[in-house]
PDB file of C-alpha atoms in Angstrom:
ATOM      1  CA  MET A  11      -7.019  11.126 -27.582  1.00 62.00           C
ATOM      2  CA  PHE A  12      -6.394  14.899 -27.118  1.00 66.00           C
ATOM      3  CA  GLU A  13     -10.205  15.571 -29.223  1.00 68.00           C
ATOM      4  CA  LEU A  14     -11.490  12.891 -26.991  1.00 64.00           C
ATOM      5  CA  LEU A  15     -10.274  14.729 -23.544  1.00 67.00           C
ATOM      6  CA  LYS A  16     -11.382  18.168 -24.992  1.00 71.00           C
ATOM      7  CA  ALA A  17     -14.889  16.777 -25.723  1.00 69.00           C
ATOM      8  CA  GLY A  18     -15.063  15.638 -22.334  1.00 70.00           C
ATOM      9  CA  GLY A  19     -14.975  19.410 -21.133  1.00 77.00           C
ATOM     10  CA  ILE A  20     -13.214  21.153 -18.287  1.00 85.00           C
ATOM     11  CA  LEU A  21     -14.039  18.344 -15.339  1.00 87.00           C
ATOM     12  CA  MET A  22     -11.518  15.718 -17.981  1.00 89.00           C
ATOM     13  CA  VAL A  23      -8.686  17.477 -16.480  1.00 91.00           C
ATOM     14  CA  PRO A  24      -9.199  16.570 -12.522  1.00 93.00           C
ATOM     15  CA  ILE A  25      -9.914  12.776 -14.013  1.00 94.00           C
ATOM     16  CA  VAL A  26      -6.852  12.790 -15.914  1.00 93.00           C
ATOM     17  CA  ALA A  27      -4.780  14.265 -13.236  1.00 95.00           C
ATOM     18  CA  CYS A  28      -6.107  11.533 -10.944  1.00 96.00           C
ATOM     19  CA  SER A  29      -5.485   8.663 -13.466  1.00 95.00           C
ATOM     20  CA  ILE A  30      -1.574   9.998 -13.381  1.00 96.00           C
ATOM     21  CA  LEU A  31      -1.773   9.876  -9.502  1.00 97.00           C
ATOM     22  CA  ALA A  32      -3.750   6.584  -9.038  1.00 97.00           C
ATOM     23  CA  LEU A  33      -1.113   5.102 -11.856  1.00 97.00           C
ATOM     24  CA  ALA A  34       2.048   6.297  -9.888  1.00 97.00           C
ATOM     25  CA  ILE A  35       0.882   5.143  -6.739  1.00 97.00           C
ATOM     26  CA  ILE A  36      -0.052   1.738  -8.074  1.00 97.00           C
ATOM     27  CA  LEU A  37       3.246   1.065  -9.578  1.00 97.00           C
ATOM     28  CA  GLU A  38       4.624   2.450  -6.556  1.00 96.00           C
ATOM     29  CA  ARG A  39       3.291   0.216  -4.359  1.00 96.00           C
ATOM     30  CA  PHE A  40       3.654  -2.880  -6.079  1.00 95.00           C
ATOM     31  CA  TRP A  41       7.186  -2.136  -6.014  1.00 95.00           C
ATOM     32  CA  SER A  42       7.254  -1.431  -2.571  1.00 94.00           C
ATOM     33  CA  LEU A  43       5.187  -4.021  -0.905  1.00 95.00           C
ATOM     34  CA  ARG A  44       7.191  -6.863  -2.502  1.00 93.00           C
ATOM     35  CA  ALA A  45       7.561  -9.875   0.041  1.00 90.00           C
ATOM     36  CA  SER A  46      11.437  -9.793  -1.094  1.00 90.00           C
ATOM     37  CA  ARG A  47      11.862  -6.408  -0.164  1.00 92.00           C
ATOM     38  CA  VAL A  48       9.322  -5.997   3.216  1.00 93.00           C
ATOM     39  CA  ALA A  49      10.243  -9.460   4.457  1.00 90.00           C
ATOM     40  CA  PRO A  50      13.408 -11.336   2.891  1.00 91.00           C
ATOM     41  CA  SER A  51      13.377 -15.049   3.265  1.00 87.00           C
ATOM     42  CA  GLN A  52      17.367 -14.845   3.251  1.00 88.00           C
ATOM     43  CA  SER A  53      17.335 -12.399   6.033  1.00 86.00           C
ATOM     44  CA  LEU A  54      15.329 -14.091   8.388  1.00 87.00           C
ATOM     45  CA  ASN A  55      17.115 -17.296   8.128  1.00 88.00           C
ATOM     46  CA  GLU A  56      20.245 -15.741   8.595  1.00 89.00           C
ATOM     47  CA  LEU A  57      19.194 -14.325  11.711  1.00 90.00           C
ATOM     48  CA  TRP A  58      17.788 -17.626  12.925  1.00 87.00           C
ATOM     49  CA  ARG A  59      21.565 -19.137  11.725  1.00 88.00           C
ATOM     50  CA  TRP A  60      22.994 -16.217  14.285  1.00 87.00           C
ATOM     51  CA  ILE A  61      20.718 -16.818  17.063  1.00 87.00           C
ATOM     52  CA  LYS A  62      21.089 -20.282  16.612  1.00 85.00           C
ATOM     53  CA  LYS A  63      25.276 -20.126  16.653  1.00 85.00           C
ATOM     54  CA  LYS A  64      24.788 -17.517  19.347  1.00 83.00           C
ATOM     55  CA  GLU A  65      26.631 -14.840  16.539  1.00 84.00           C
ATOM     56  CA  LEU A  66      24.594 -12.486  17.370  1.00 85.00           C
ATOM     57  CA  ASN A  67      26.029  -9.016  18.088  1.00 88.00           C
ATOM     58  CA  GLY A  68      25.657  -5.224  17.420  1.00 88.00           C
ATOM     59  CA  ARG A  69      27.362  -4.728  13.924  1.00 90.00           C
ATOM     60  CA  LYS A  70      24.956  -7.961  12.759  1.00 90.00           C
ATOM     61  CA  LEU A  71      22.005  -5.986  14.429  1.00 90.00           C
ATOM     62  CA  LYS A  72      22.639  -3.351  12.762  1.00 91.00           C
ATOM     63  CA  ALA A  73      22.609  -5.142   9.704  1.00 90.00           C
ATOM     64  CA  LEU A  74      19.578  -6.936  10.088  1.00 90.00           C
ATOM     65  CA  GLN A  75      18.004  -3.124  11.256  1.00 91.00           C
ATOM     66  CA  GLY A  76      18.896  -1.888   7.792  1.00 90.00           C
ATOM     67  CA  SER A  77      17.605  -4.555   5.704  1.00 89.00           C
ATOM     68  CA  SER A  78      14.154  -4.392   5.665  1.00 93.00           C
ATOM     69  CA  PRO A  79      11.188  -2.780   7.270  1.00 93.00           C
ATOM     70  CA  MET A  80      10.543  -6.806   9.395  1.00 94.00           C
ATOM     71  CA  GLY A  81      14.626  -6.641   9.549  1.00 93.00           C
ATOM     72  CA  ARG A  82      13.487  -3.118  11.756  1.00 93.00           C
ATOM     73  CA  VAL A  83      10.940  -4.580  13.639  1.00 94.00           C
ATOM     74  CA  LEU A  84      12.840  -7.821  14.716  1.00 93.00           C
ATOM     75  CA  ALA A  85      16.330  -5.523  15.848  1.00 93.00           C
ATOM     76  CA  SER A  86      13.937  -3.343  17.717  1.00 92.00           C
ATOM     77  CA  GLY A  87      12.874  -6.334  19.938  1.00 92.00           C
ATOM     78  CA  LEU A  88      16.310  -7.852  20.220  1.00 92.00           C
ATOM     79  CA  MET A  89      18.143  -4.604  21.271  1.00 91.00           C
ATOM     80  CA  ASN A  90      15.639  -4.261  24.266  1.00 89.00           C
ATOM     81  CA  ALA A  91      15.769  -8.159  24.745  1.00 86.00           C
ATOM     82  CA  LYS A  92      17.799  -8.020  28.249  1.00 86.00           C
ATOM     83  CA  HIS A  93      14.936  -5.473  29.491  1.00 86.00           C
ATOM     84  CA  GLY A  94      12.843  -8.695  29.840  1.00 87.00           C
ATOM     85  CA  ARG A  95      10.004  -9.965  27.620  1.00 88.00           C
ATOM     86  CA  GLU A  96       7.368  -7.291  28.174  1.00 91.00           C
ATOM     87  CA  ILE A  97       9.797  -4.538  27.015  1.00 91.00           C
ATOM     88  CA  MET A  98      10.541  -6.146  23.910  1.00 91.00           C
ATOM     89  CA  LYS A  99       7.137  -6.963  23.149  1.00 92.00           C
ATOM     90  CA  GLU A 100       6.671  -3.210  23.752  1.00 93.00           C
ATOM     91  CA  SER A 101       9.477  -2.467  21.317  1.00 93.00           C
ATOM     92  CA  ILE A 102       8.579  -4.706  18.555  1.00 93.00           C
ATOM     93  CA  GLU A 103       4.915  -3.410  18.814  1.00 93.00           C
ATOM     94  CA  HIS A 104       6.402   0.440  18.970  1.00 93.00           C
ATOM     95  CA  GLU A 105       8.553  -0.340  16.038  1.00 94.00           C
ATOM     96  CA  ALA A 106       5.841  -2.272  13.849  1.00 94.00           C
ATOM     97  CA  SER A 107       3.144   0.481  14.288  1.00 94.00           C
ATOM     98  CA  GLN A 108       5.574   2.535  12.226  1.00 94.00           C
ATOM     99  CA  VAL A 109       6.480   0.062   9.697  1.00 95.00           C
ATOM    100  CA  ILE A 110       2.486  -0.619   9.300  1.00 95.00           C
ATOM    101  CA  HIS A 111       2.390   3.225   9.044  1.00 94.00           C
ATOM    102  CA  GLU A 112       4.946   3.295   5.838  1.00 94.00           C
ATOM    103  CA  LEU A 113       3.259  -0.362   4.411  1.00 95.00           C
ATOM    104  CA  GLU A 114      -0.104   1.864   4.103  1.00 95.00           C
ATOM    105  CA  ARG A 115       1.614   4.810   2.998  1.00 92.00           C
ATOM    106  CA  PHE A 116      -0.586   6.292  -0.358  1.00 94.00           C
ATOM    107  CA  LEU A 117      -3.737   3.760   0.216  1.00 96.00           C
ATOM    108  CA  ASN A 118      -5.393   6.730   1.643  1.00 96.00           C
ATOM    109  CA  PRO A 119      -5.220   8.711  -1.720  1.00 96.00           C
ATOM    110  CA  LEU A 120      -5.322   5.861  -4.004  1.00 97.00           C
ATOM    111  CA  GLY A 121      -8.844   5.201  -2.242  1.00 96.00           C
ATOM    112  CA  THR A 122      -9.769   8.942  -2.605  1.00 96.00           C
ATOM    113  CA  VAL A 123      -8.834   8.622  -6.160  1.00 96.00           C
ATOM    114  CA  ALA A 124     -11.248   5.734  -6.552  1.00 96.00           C
ATOM    115  CA  THR A 125     -13.962   7.316  -4.512  1.00 96.00           C
ATOM    116  CA  ILE A 126     -13.802  10.890  -6.397  1.00 96.00           C
ATOM    117  CA  THR A 127     -13.607  10.225  -9.675  1.00 96.00           C
ATOM    118  CA  PRO A 128     -17.034   8.578 -10.281  1.00 95.00           C
ATOM    119  CA  LEU A 129     -18.451  11.648  -8.550  1.00 95.00           C
ATOM    120  CA  LEU A 130     -16.364  13.777 -11.196  1.00 93.00           C
ATOM    121  CA  GLY A 131     -17.490  11.897 -14.172  1.00 91.00           C
ATOM    122  CA  LEU A 132     -21.463  11.797 -12.664  1.00 91.00           C
ATOM    123  CA  LEU A 133     -20.718  15.897 -12.265  1.00 91.00           C
ATOM    124  CA  GLY A 134     -19.643  15.888 -16.045  1.00 87.00           C
ATOM    125  CA  THR A 135     -22.804  14.013 -16.767  1.00 86.00           C
ATOM    126  CA  VAL A 136     -24.834  16.664 -14.931  1.00 86.00           C
ATOM    127  CA  ILE A 137     -23.200  19.657 -16.754  1.00 84.00           C
ATOM    128  CA  GLY A 138     -23.401  17.786 -19.933  1.00 80.00           C
ATOM    129  CA  MET A 139     -27.220  17.333 -19.846  1.00 82.00           C
ATOM    130  CA  ILE A 140     -27.706  21.025 -18.613  1.00 81.00           C
ATOM    131  CA  LYS A 141     -26.457  21.835 -21.981  1.00 76.00           C
ATOM    132  CA  VAL A 142     -28.722  19.855 -23.916  1.00 76.00           C
ATOM    133  CA  PHE A 143     -31.618  21.181 -22.299  1.00 76.00           C
ATOM    134  CA  ALA A 144     -30.246  24.678 -22.261  1.00 75.00           C
ATOM    135  CA  GLU A 145     -29.439  24.397 -26.003  1.00 70.00           C
ATOM    136  CA  ILE A 146     -33.222  22.629 -26.288  1.00 72.00           C
ATOM    137  CA  GLN A 147     -34.292  25.945 -24.699  1.00 72.00           C
ATOM    138  CA  LEU A 148     -32.839  27.942 -26.860  1.00 71.00           C
ATOM    139  CA  ALA A 149     -32.603  26.507 -30.264  1.00 64.00           C
ATOM    140  CA  GLY A 150     -35.503  23.738 -29.842  1.00 63.00           C
ATOM    141  CA  VAL A 151     -34.587  19.946 -30.899  1.00 58.00           C
ATOM    142  CA  GLY A 152     -33.748  20.929 -34.605  1.00 57.00           C
ATOM    143  CA  ASN A 153     -30.150  21.352 -34.108  1.00 60.00           C
ATOM    144  CA  ALA A 154     -29.260  18.008 -33.580  1.00 58.00           C
ATOM    145  CA  GLY A 155     -25.362  18.917 -33.749  1.00 60.00           C
ATOM    146  CA  ASN A 156     -25.444  21.212 -30.480  1.00 59.00           C
ATOM    147  CA  LEU A 157     -27.362  18.424 -28.669  1.00 62.00           C
ATOM    148  CA  ALA A 158     -24.834  15.683 -29.562  1.00 65.00           C
ATOM    149  CA  GLY A 159     -22.328  17.746 -28.532  1.00 60.00           C
ATOM    150  CA  GLY A 160     -23.760  18.144 -24.905  1.00 65.00           C
ATOM    151  CA  ILE A 161     -24.555  14.642 -24.705  1.00 75.00           C
ATOM    152  CA  SER A 162     -21.315  13.583 -26.007  1.00 75.00           C
ATOM    153  CA  GLU A 163     -19.410  15.586 -22.979  1.00 73.00           C
ATOM    154  CA  ALA A 164     -21.695  13.452 -20.481  1.00 77.00           C
ATOM    155  CA  LEU A 165     -21.022  10.426 -21.851  1.00 84.00           C
ATOM    156  CA  ILE A 166     -17.373  10.880 -22.031  1.00 87.00           C
ATOM    157  CA  THR A 167     -17.128  11.807 -18.317  1.00 89.00           C
ATOM    158  CA  THR A 168     -19.155   9.116 -16.885  1.00 90.00           C
ATOM    159  CA  ALA A 169     -16.896   6.712 -19.001  1.00 91.00           C
ATOM    160  CA  SER A 170     -13.662   8.451 -18.076  1.00 92.00           C
ATOM    161  CA  GLY A 171     -14.590   8.600 -14.572  1.00 93.00           C
ATOM    162  CA  LEU A 172     -15.306   4.647 -14.029  1.00 94.00           C
ATOM    163  CA  SER A 173     -12.711   3.808 -15.948  1.00 94.00           C
ATOM    164  CA  VAL A 174     -10.360   5.426 -13.285  1.00 96.00           C
ATOM    165  CA  ALA A 175     -11.974   4.562 -10.287  1.00 96.00           C
ATOM    166  CA  ILE A 176     -12.569   0.819 -11.417  1.00 97.00           C
ATOM    167  CA  PRO A 177      -9.013  -0.098 -11.565  1.00 97.00           C
ATOM    168  CA  ALA A 178      -8.291   2.527  -8.984  1.00 97.00           C
ATOM    169  CA  LEU A 179     -10.563   0.274  -6.135  1.00 97.00           C
ATOM    170  CA  ILE A 180      -9.351  -3.012  -7.653  1.00 97.00           C
ATOM    171  CA  ALA A 181      -5.687  -1.740  -6.901  1.00 97.00           C
ATOM    172  CA  HIS A 182      -6.903  -0.318  -3.419  1.00 97.00           C
ATOM    173  CA  ARG A 183      -8.484  -3.019  -2.184  1.00 97.00           C
ATOM    174  CA  TYR A 184      -5.717  -5.566  -3.348  1.00 97.00           C
ATOM    175  CA  PHE A 185      -3.044  -3.532  -1.632  1.00 97.00           C
ATOM    176  CA  ILE A 186      -5.208  -3.598   1.724  1.00 96.00           C
ATOM    177  CA  ARG A 187      -4.928  -7.124   1.869  1.00 96.00           C
ATOM    178  CA  ARG A 188      -1.360  -7.208   0.960  1.00 96.00           C
ATOM    179  CA  VAL A 189      -0.561  -5.230   3.714  1.00 96.00           C
ATOM    180  CA  ASP A 190      -2.857  -7.470   5.988  1.00 95.00           C
ATOM    181  CA  GLU A 191      -0.920 -10.538   4.802  1.00 95.00           C
ATOM    182  CA  LEU A 192       2.355  -8.849   5.432  1.00 94.00           C
ATOM    183  CA  VAL A 193       1.513  -7.828   9.225  1.00 94.00           C
ATOM    184  CA  VAL A 194       0.611 -11.125   9.682  1.00 94.00           C
ATOM    185  CA  ASN A 195       3.935 -12.629   8.607  1.00 92.00           C
ATOM    186  CA  MET A 196       5.844  -9.959  10.790  1.00 92.00           C
ATOM    187  CA  GLU A 197       3.389 -10.988  13.486  1.00 92.00           C
ATOM    188  CA  GLN A 198       4.379 -14.465  13.259  1.00 91.00           C
ATOM    189  CA  GLU A 199       8.062 -13.682  13.134  1.00 90.00           C
ATOM    190  CA  ALA A 200       8.088 -11.560  16.226  1.00 91.00           C
ATOM    191  CA  ILE A 201       6.329 -13.979  18.449  1.00 90.00           C
ATOM    192  CA  LYS A 202       8.671 -16.956  17.315  1.00 89.00           C
ATOM    193  CA  LEU A 203      11.539 -14.330  18.153  1.00 90.00           C
ATOM    194  CA  VAL A 204      10.371 -13.597  21.583  1.00 89.00           C
ATOM    195  CA  GLU A 205       9.781 -17.175  22.312  1.00 87.00           C
ATOM    196  CA  VAL A 206      13.005 -18.077  21.171  1.00 86.00           C
ATOM    197  CA  VAL A 207      15.027 -15.349  22.971  1.00 85.00           C
ATOM    198  CA  HIS A 208      13.133 -16.058  26.358  1.00 79.00           C
ATOM    199  CA  GLY A 209      13.734 -19.943  26.189  1.00 73.00           C
ATOM    200  CA  ASP A 210       9.880 -20.798  25.308  1.00 65.00           C
ATOM    201  CA  ARG A 211      10.495 -22.680  21.820  1.00 67.00           C
ATOM    202  CA  GLU A 212      13.757 -24.504  20.076  1.00 69.00           C
ATOM    203  CA  ILE A 213      14.307 -23.202  16.413  1.00 65.00           C
ATOM    204  CA  ASP A 214      15.847 -26.097  14.059  1.00 57.00           C
ATOM    205  CA  VAL A 215      18.996 -25.876  11.679  1.00 45.00           C
ATOM    206  CA  GLU A 216      17.265 -23.999   9.242  1.00 50.00           C
ATOM    207  CA  GLY A 217      16.295 -21.643  11.378  1.00 44.00           C
ATOM    208  CA  ALA A 218      12.511 -21.918  10.023  1.00 44.00           C
TER     209      ALA A 218
END
């Protein structure tokens, strides 16, 4: 493996660095964007039971706020429910904007990796071909070993850049879609909460 990296030339260093960064982001986002962490169903069901039985108090609001990102959004609305529907909605929107920003954390760097690694590979290709033509100019086409070294460098950097960029791009698109799904779910639960608190909607026994 080291010999392969060495054969790819100096541009293999940033490509390898990008691969490590992409892998770290992908693993972290898979862990952080789990539905059980962002919007645990047990916490939501418990909230609806508290509201149904009129057991909601400051201590339970604090517990809800610390339970999950969705809990933060809903707790923010409940803490300002007494000020009216509009203030409650504004509080939810304000907290939701912060939560969404956290859910999208590291996605821009991941997208950047997916964009620049093919360019690094292309740059390596160009440098490798320049070396090939420089060798031809100096020694002609008779020295196949030296020519093969430049061509090898060009191919290795191109393949390495694409090998990093393709999974990074797939992961980036997946996480963007995942965040969108979580945000839609939060919006639905927030709308339901506003309607329930202000008497426009009834909740069933399960709180679903």
